Coordinates of C-alpha atoms in Angstrom, one line a residue:
Chain A
X1007 CA 90.5 72.8 100.4
X1008 CA 88.1 75.4 99.1
X1009 CA 90.7 78.2 99.6
X1010 CA 93.1 76.3 97.4
X1011 CA 90.5 75.6 94.8
X1012 CA 89.4 79.2 94.7
X1013 CA 93.0 80.2 94.1
X1014 CA 93.5 77.6 91.5
X1015 CA 90.3 78.5 89.6
X1016 CA 92.0 81.6 88.3
X1017 CA 93.5 80.2 85.1
X1018 CA 97.3 80.1 85.5
X1019 CA 98.1 79.4 81.9
X1020 CA 99.2 82.9 81.0
X1021 CA 102.9 83.7 80.5
X1022 CA 104.0 84.5 84.1
X1023 CA 106.3 87.4 83.0
X1024 CA 103.4 88.9 81.1
X1025 CA 101.0 89.1 83.9
X1026 CA 103.2 91.3 86.0
X1027 CA 103.3 93.9 83.2
X1028 CA 99.8 95.2 82.9
X1029 CA 100.7 97.8 80.3
X1030 CA 99.7 95.5 77.5
X1031 CA 96.0 95.2 77.0
X1032 CA 95.8 91.5 76.7
X1033 CA 97.3 90.9 80.1
X1034 CA 95.2 93.7 81.6
X1035 CA 92.1 91.9 80.5
X1036 CA 93.4 88.7 81.9
X1037 CA 94.4 90.1 85.2
X1038 CA 91.0 91.6 85.7
X1039 CA 89.6 88.1 85.2
X1040 CA 92.1 86.6 87.7
X1041 CA 92.0 88.9 90.6
X1042 CA 88.4 90.0 90.9
X1043 CA 86.9 86.7 91.8
X1044 CA 84.2 88.4 93.8
X1045 CA 83.0 90.4 90.9
X1046 CA 82.3 88.0 88.2
X1047 CA 81.0 90.6 85.8
X1048 CA 82.0 88.8 82.7
X1049 CA 79.8 85.7 83.2
X1050 CA 76.5 87.3 84.4
X1051 CA 76.4 90.0 81.7
X1052 CA 76.8 87.3 79.0
X1053 CA 74.1 85.3 80.7
X1054 CA 71.9 88.4 80.7
X1055 CA 72.4 88.8 77.0
X1056 CA 71.2 85.2 76.6
X1057 CA 68.4 85.8 79.1
X1058 CA 67.1 88.9 77.2
X1059 CA 66.7 86.8 74.1
X1060 CA 64.5 84.3 76.0
X1061 CA 61.3 86.3 76.4
X1062 CA 59.7 84.0 78.9
X1063 CA 62.4 84.8 81.6
X1064 CA 62.7 88.5 81.1
X1065 CA 59.4 89.6 79.7
X1066 CA 59.6 92.9 81.4
X1067 CA 61.9 95.2 79.5
X1068 CA 62.1 97.5 82.5
X1069 CA 63.7 94.8 84.7
X1070 CA 66.2 94.2 81.8
X1071 CA 67.1 97.8 81.6
X1072 CA 67.4 98.1 85.3
X1073 CA 69.8 95.2 85.4
X1074 CA 72.0 96.7 82.6
X1075 CA 72.1 100.0 84.5
X1076 CA 73.0 98.2 87.7
X1077 CA 75.8 96.3 86.1
X1078 CA 77.3 99.4 84.6
X1079 CA 77.1 101.2 87.9
X1080 CA 78.9 98.3 89.6
X1081 CA 81.6 98.4 86.9
X1082 CA 82.1 102.1 87.6
X1083 CA 82.3 101.4 91.3
X1084 CA 84.8 98.7 90.8
X1085 CA 87.0 101.0 88.6
X1086 CA 86.8 103.7 91.2
X1087 CA 87.8 101.3 94.0
X1088 CA 90.8 100.0 92.0
X1089 CA 92.0 103.6 91.3
X1090 CA 91.8 104.6 94.9
X1091 CA 93.5 101.5 96.2
X1092 CA 96.3 101.8 93.7
X1093 CA 97.1 105.2 95.1
X1094 CA 98.1 103.7 98.4
X1095 CA 99.8 100.5 97.4
X1096 CA 101.0 99.2 94.1
X1097 CA 98.5 96.5 93.1
X1098 CA 101.0 95.0 90.7
X1099 CA 103.4 94.2 93.5
X1100 CA 100.6 92.7 95.5
X1101 CA 99.5 90.5 92.6
X1102 CA 103.1 89.1 92.5
X1103 CA 102.7 87.8 96.0
X1104 CA 99.5 85.9 95.3
X1105 CA 100.6 84.1 92.2
X1106 CA 100.9 80.7 93.8
X1107 CA 99.8 77.2 92.9
X1108 CA 99.2 74.1 94.8
X1109 CA 102.6 72.6 94.3
X1110 CA 104.3 75.7 95.6
X1111 CA 102.0 75.8 98.7
X1112 CA 102.7 72.2 99.6
X1113 CA 106.5 72.5 99.1
X1114 CA 106.6 75.8 101.1
X1115 CA 104.6 74.3 104.0
X1116 CA 107.0 71.4 104.1
X1117 CA 110.0 73.7 104.1
X1118 CA 108.4 75.7 106.9
X1119 CA 108.0 72.7 109.1
X1120 CA 111.2 70.9 108.1
X1121 CA 113.7 73.2 106.6
X1122 CA 116.8 71.2 107.4
X1123 CA 117.0 69.3 104.2
X1124 CA 116.4 72.2 101.8
X1125 CA 119.6 72.9 99.9
X1126 CA 119.2 76.0 97.8
X1127 CA 117.9 79.1 99.5
X1128 CA 118.6 81.7 96.8
X1129 CA 115.7 83.6 95.3
X1130 CA 116.1 83.3 91.5
X1131 CA 115.7 86.3 89.3
X1132 CA 114.5 86.7 85.8
X1133 CA 115.9 89.8 84.0
X1134 CA 116.1 91.8 87.2
X1135 CA 112.7 91.0 88.6
X1136 CA 112.2 88.3 91.1
X1137 CA 110.5 85.2 89.9
X1138 CA 106.9 84.6 90.9
X1139 CA 106.3 82.1 93.6
X1140 CA 104.9 79.7 91.0
X1141 CA 108.4 79.2 89.6
X1142 CA 110.6 79.7 92.6
X1143 CA 110.0 78.0 95.8
X1144 CA 112.2 80.4 97.8
X1145 CA 110.2 83.5 96.9
X1146 CA 108.0 84.9 99.7
X1147 CA 104.3 85.0 99.1
X1148 CA 101.4 86.4 100.9
X1149 CA 98.9 83.7 100.3
X1150 CA 100.2 81.3 103.0
X1151 CA 100.4 84.0 105.7
X1152 CA 96.9 85.3 104.9
X1153 CA 95.3 81.9 105.0
X1154 CA 97.3 80.9 108.1
X1155 CA 96.2 84.0 109.9
X1156 CA 92.6 83.3 109.2
X1157 CA 93.0 79.7 110.1
X1158 CA 94.7 80.7 113.4
X1159 CA 91.8 82.9 114.3
X1160 CA 89.3 80.2 113.6
X1161 CA 91.4 77.7 115.6
X1162 CA 91.6 80.1 118.5
X1163 CA 87.9 80.4 118.5
X1164 CA 87.5 76.6 118.5
X1165 CA 90.1 76.2 121.3
X1166 CA 88.3 78.7 123.4
X1167 CA 85.0 77.0 122.7
X1168 CA 86.4 73.7 123.9
X1169 CA 87.4 75.3 127.1
X1170 CA 83.9 77.0 127.3
X1171 CA 85.5 80.5 127.3
X1172 CA 84.1 81.5 123.9
X1173 CA 82.2 84.6 123.1
X1174 CA 82.2 86.5 119.7
X1175 CA 84.2 89.5 121.1
X1176 CA 87.1 87.2 122.0
X1177 CA 87.5 86.3 118.3
X1178 CA 87.8 90.0 117.3
X1179 CA 90.2 90.6 120.2
X1180 CA 92.4 87.7 119.2
X1181 CA 92.4 88.8 115.6
X1182 CA 93.3 92.4 116.4
X1183 CA 96.0 91.3 118.9
X1184 CA 97.7 89.1 116.3
X1185 CA 97.4 91.8 113.7
X1186 CA 98.9 94.4 116.0
X1187 CA 101.9 92.1 116.8
X1188 CA 102.5 91.7 113.0
X1189 CA 102.4 95.5 112.5
X1190 CA 104.8 96.1 115.5
X1191 CA 107.2 93.5 114.2
X1192 CA 107.2 94.8 110.6
X1193 CA 107.7 98.4 111.9
X1194 CA 110.6 97.4 114.1
X1195 CA 112.2 95.5 111.2
X1196 CA 111.8 98.5 108.9
X1197 CA 113.3 100.8 111.5
X1198 CA 116.3 98.7 112.1
X1199 CA 116.9 98.1 108.4
X1200 CA 116.7 101.9 107.9
X1201 CA 119.0 102.7 110.7
X1202 CA 121.7 100.4 109.6
X1203 CA 121.4 101.5 106.0
X1204 CA 121.0 98.1 104.7
X1205 CA 120.1 98.5 101.0
X1206 CA 118.5 95.2 100.5
X1207 CA 115.5 94.6 98.3
X1208 CA 113.3 93.6 101.1
X1209 CA 110.1 95.5 100.6
X1210 CA 107.3 96.0 103.1
X1211 CA 105.3 93.2 101.7
X1212 CA 108.3 90.8 101.9
X1213 CA 108.6 91.6 105.6
X1214 CA 104.9 91.1 106.1
X1215 CA 105.3 87.7 104.3
X1216 CA 108.2 86.6 106.5
X1217 CA 106.4 87.7 109.6
X1218 CA 103.3 85.9 108.6
X1219 CA 105.0 82.5 108.2
X1220 CA 105.0 82.1 111.9
X1221 CA 101.3 81.5 111.9
X1222 CA 101.8 78.1 110.2
X1223 CA 103.9 77.1 113.2
X1224 CA 101.3 78.5 115.6
X1225 CA 98.5 76.5 114.0
X1226 CA 100.6 73.3 114.2
X1227 CA 101.4 74.1 117.9
X1228 CA 97.8 74.8 118.9
X1229 CA 96.6 71.7 117.1
X1230 CA 99.1 69.5 118.9
X1231 CA 98.2 71.2 122.2
X1232 CA 94.6 70.5 121.6
X1233 CA 95.1 66.9 120.6
X1234 CA 97.8 65.8 122.9
X1235 CA 97.5 68.0 126.0
X1236 CA 100.1 70.3 127.4
X1237 CA 103.0 67.9 126.8
X1238 CA 102.2 67.8 123.1
X1239 CA 101.9 71.6 123.2
X1240 CA 105.4 72.1 124.5
X1241 CA 106.9 69.5 122.1
X1242 CA 105.2 71.1 119.1
X1243 CA 106.3 74.5 120.3
X1244 CA 109.9 73.5 120.5
X1245 CA 109.8 71.8 117.1
X1246 CA 108.1 74.6 115.2
X1247 CA 110.3 77.2 117.0
X1248 CA 113.5 75.5 115.9
X1249 CA 112.2 75.0 112.4
X1250 CA 111.0 78.6 112.1
X1251 CA 114.2 80.1 113.5
X1252 CA 116.2 78.0 111.0
X1253 CA 114.0 79.1 108.1
X1254 CA 114.1 82.8 109.0
X1255 CA 117.9 82.9 109.5
X1256 CA 118.5 81.1 106.2
X1257 CA 116.0 83.2 104.3
X1258 CA 117.1 86.6 105.6
X1259 CA 120.8 85.8 105.6
X1260 CA 120.8 86.1 101.8
X1261 CA 119.1 89.4 101.8
X1262 CA 120.6 91.3 104.7
X1263 CA 124.1 90.0 105.2
X1264 CA 126.6 91.0 102.5
X1265 CA 127.4 88.1 100.2
X1266 CA 131.0 87.0 100.2
X1267 CA 131.6 87.2 96.5
X1268 CA 129.8 90.4 95.7
X1269 CA 131.3 93.8 95.9
X1270 CA 131.0 95.7 99.2
X1271 CA 128.8 98.4 97.8
X1272 CA 125.9 96.0 97.5
X1273 CA 124.4 96.1 100.9
X1274 CA 125.8 99.2 102.6
X1275 CA 128.7 99.2 104.9
X1276 CA 127.4 98.9 108.4
X1277 CA 129.3 96.6 110.7
X1278 CA 128.4 93.1 109.7
X1279 CA 127.9 91.9 113.2
X1280 CA 125.0 94.4 113.6
X1281 CA 123.3 92.8 110.7
X1282 CA 123.9 89.4 112.2
X1283 CA 122.2 90.7 115.4
X1284 CA 119.2 91.8 113.4
X1285 CA 118.8 88.4 111.8
X1286 CA 119.2 86.6 115.0
X1287 CA 116.9 88.9 116.9
X1288 CA 114.2 88.4 114.3
X1289 CA 114.6 84.7 114.6
X1290 CA 114.6 84.7 118.4
X1291 CA 111.5 86.9 118.5
X1292 CA 109.4 84.3 116.7
X1293 CA 109.2 81.6 119.4
X1294 CA 108.5 84.3 122.0
X1295 CA 105.6 85.6 120.1
X1296 CA 104.4 82.1 119.2
X1297 CA 104.3 81.3 122.9
X1298 CA 102.7 84.5 123.8
X1299 CA 99.9 84.2 121.3
X1300 CA 99.1 80.5 121.9
X1301 CA 99.7 79.8 125.5
X1302 CA 96.3 81.2 126.7
X1303 CA 94.6 78.8 124.2
X1304 CA 96.0 75.6 125.6
X1305 CA 95.6 75.7 129.3
Chain B
X782 CA 98.3 91.6 126.8
X783 CA 95.3 92.0 124.6
X784 CA 95.9 94.8 122.1
X785 CA 93.4 96.5 120.0
X786 CA 94.0 98.5 116.9
X787 CA 93.0 101.6 118.8
X788 CA 95.7 101.1 121.4
X789 CA 98.2 100.7 118.6
X790 CA 97.1 104.0 117.0
X791 CA 97.3 105.6 120.4
X792 CA 100.8 104.4 121.1
X793 CA 102.0 105.4 117.7
X794 CA 100.6 108.9 118.0
X795 CA 102.1 109.3 121.5
X796 CA 105.5 108.2 120.2
X797 CA 105.5 110.5 117.2
X798 CA 104.4 113.3 119.5
X799 CA 107.3 112.6 121.8
X800 CA 109.8 112.8 118.9
X801 CA 108.2 115.9 117.6
X802 CA 108.5 117.9 120.8
X803 CA 112.2 117.5 121.2
X804 CA 113.6 121.0 121.2
X805 CA 116.4 121.8 119.0
X806 CA 118.3 124.4 121.0
X807 CA 117.7 123.4 124.5
X808 CA 118.1 119.7 124.2
X809 CA 119.4 118.2 121.0
X810 CA 122.4 120.5 120.6
X811 CA 123.3 120.0 124.2
X812 CA 123.7 116.3 123.8
X813 CA 125.3 116.5 120.4
X814 CA 122.3 115.5 118.3
X815 CA 121.6 118.8 116.6
X816 CA 121.1 119.2 112.9
X817 CA 124.4 121.0 112.4
X818 CA 126.3 118.1 113.9
X819 CA 124.9 115.5 111.5
X820 CA 126.9 116.3 108.4
X821 CA 129.7 114.0 109.0
X822 CA 131.7 112.1 106.5
X823 CA 130.5 111.7 103.0
X824 CA 130.3 108.5 101.0
X825 CA 128.3 105.5 102.0
X826 CA 128.9 105.5 105.7
X827 CA 126.3 107.4 107.6
X828 CA 126.4 105.3 110.8
X829 CA 123.6 104.7 113.2
X830 CA 123.8 108.0 115.1
X831 CA 123.6 110.1 111.9
X832 CA 120.7 108.1 110.6
X833 CA 118.9 108.5 113.9
X834 CA 119.4 112.3 113.9
X835 CA 118.1 112.5 110.4
X836 CA 115.1 110.5 111.3
X837 CA 114.3 112.7 114.3
X838 CA 114.8 115.8 112.2
X839 CA 112.5 114.6 109.4
X840 CA 109.8 113.6 111.9
X841 CA 110.0 117.0 113.5
X842 CA 109.9 118.7 110.1
X843 CA 106.8 116.7 108.9
X844 CA 105.0 117.1 112.2
X845 CA 105.6 120.8 112.6
X846 CA 105.1 121.9 109.1
X847 CA 106.9 125.2 109.4
X848 CA 110.0 126.6 107.8
X849 CA 113.1 126.2 110.0
X850 CA 114.1 129.5 111.5
X851 CA 117.8 130.3 111.4
X852 CA 118.9 129.4 114.9
X853 CA 122.3 129.3 116.6

């Protein structure tokens, strides 16, 4: 619940098309306020102005000057970090994936667990840019995979603790194993998409998002395994595998396989059955990896 | 199989090294994967084999960092 409140505390009232375009100064100021929740520089500096006025709190002008200097240093450090990070990955693209709200998260979790009644799987666009997850429930996001990954690690620690096999190194080992499997899966997907010259608009972050959705199924499976024993574990494994396979095939089918009505130049001209193999292989890989990463937790 | 990030980095470096040491004359041309055999049809139909050959050539170029000598 705190994760959701923390994500919702960033004020979502700005025009959603505006916040992707940080070239205008108003949105630049706003986005700095949204996405640096750890560095609330705005609030404390204004408090310090008020505090300097009250002489009984900051009677020592040296402490006051030191605090001003420290805050300006921290601002410089923050700017430098932002500049360095934006050399490696586009921070704008990353911000798009975290623009979620509670309604989207709830609907997406329901779709992940029960995708059979969802009708419309197209990702809607708005003047050539994909809509943010706030407005389109089919858009991939990175908030759910990140939170699910962290929850999975905590749950793994708890499951191992119940079986009295816990030690702090195991937690780090579990986390790095899961991370390595994500990296391997994303690299294999990228390689196969490159080899088959599929010109889809699946970026690396999209693939990371779709790979991360399996952690929701893993959490559900481990919980059922802990609560209901090994029968519950296998039932939950079968349920979440089928739901996840359906979800992946329906979501990726739109992006990878050529659409029937569009012209054939849209997605390259590799044989369509190879693309079908890619989609099906991705889907079949999910239950295997879910079983692999959770079976040692539910003995 | 408990992976660590270090074993992933090790595996990645070994794989890239394996691709980089493939010799052009002695091996790739013999099995028909040389750089002179990859310019096939034009248009938007590269095919898997041509893409793979391009990938191998680009990995070798990046890893070796030298200008290609004029070979056979």
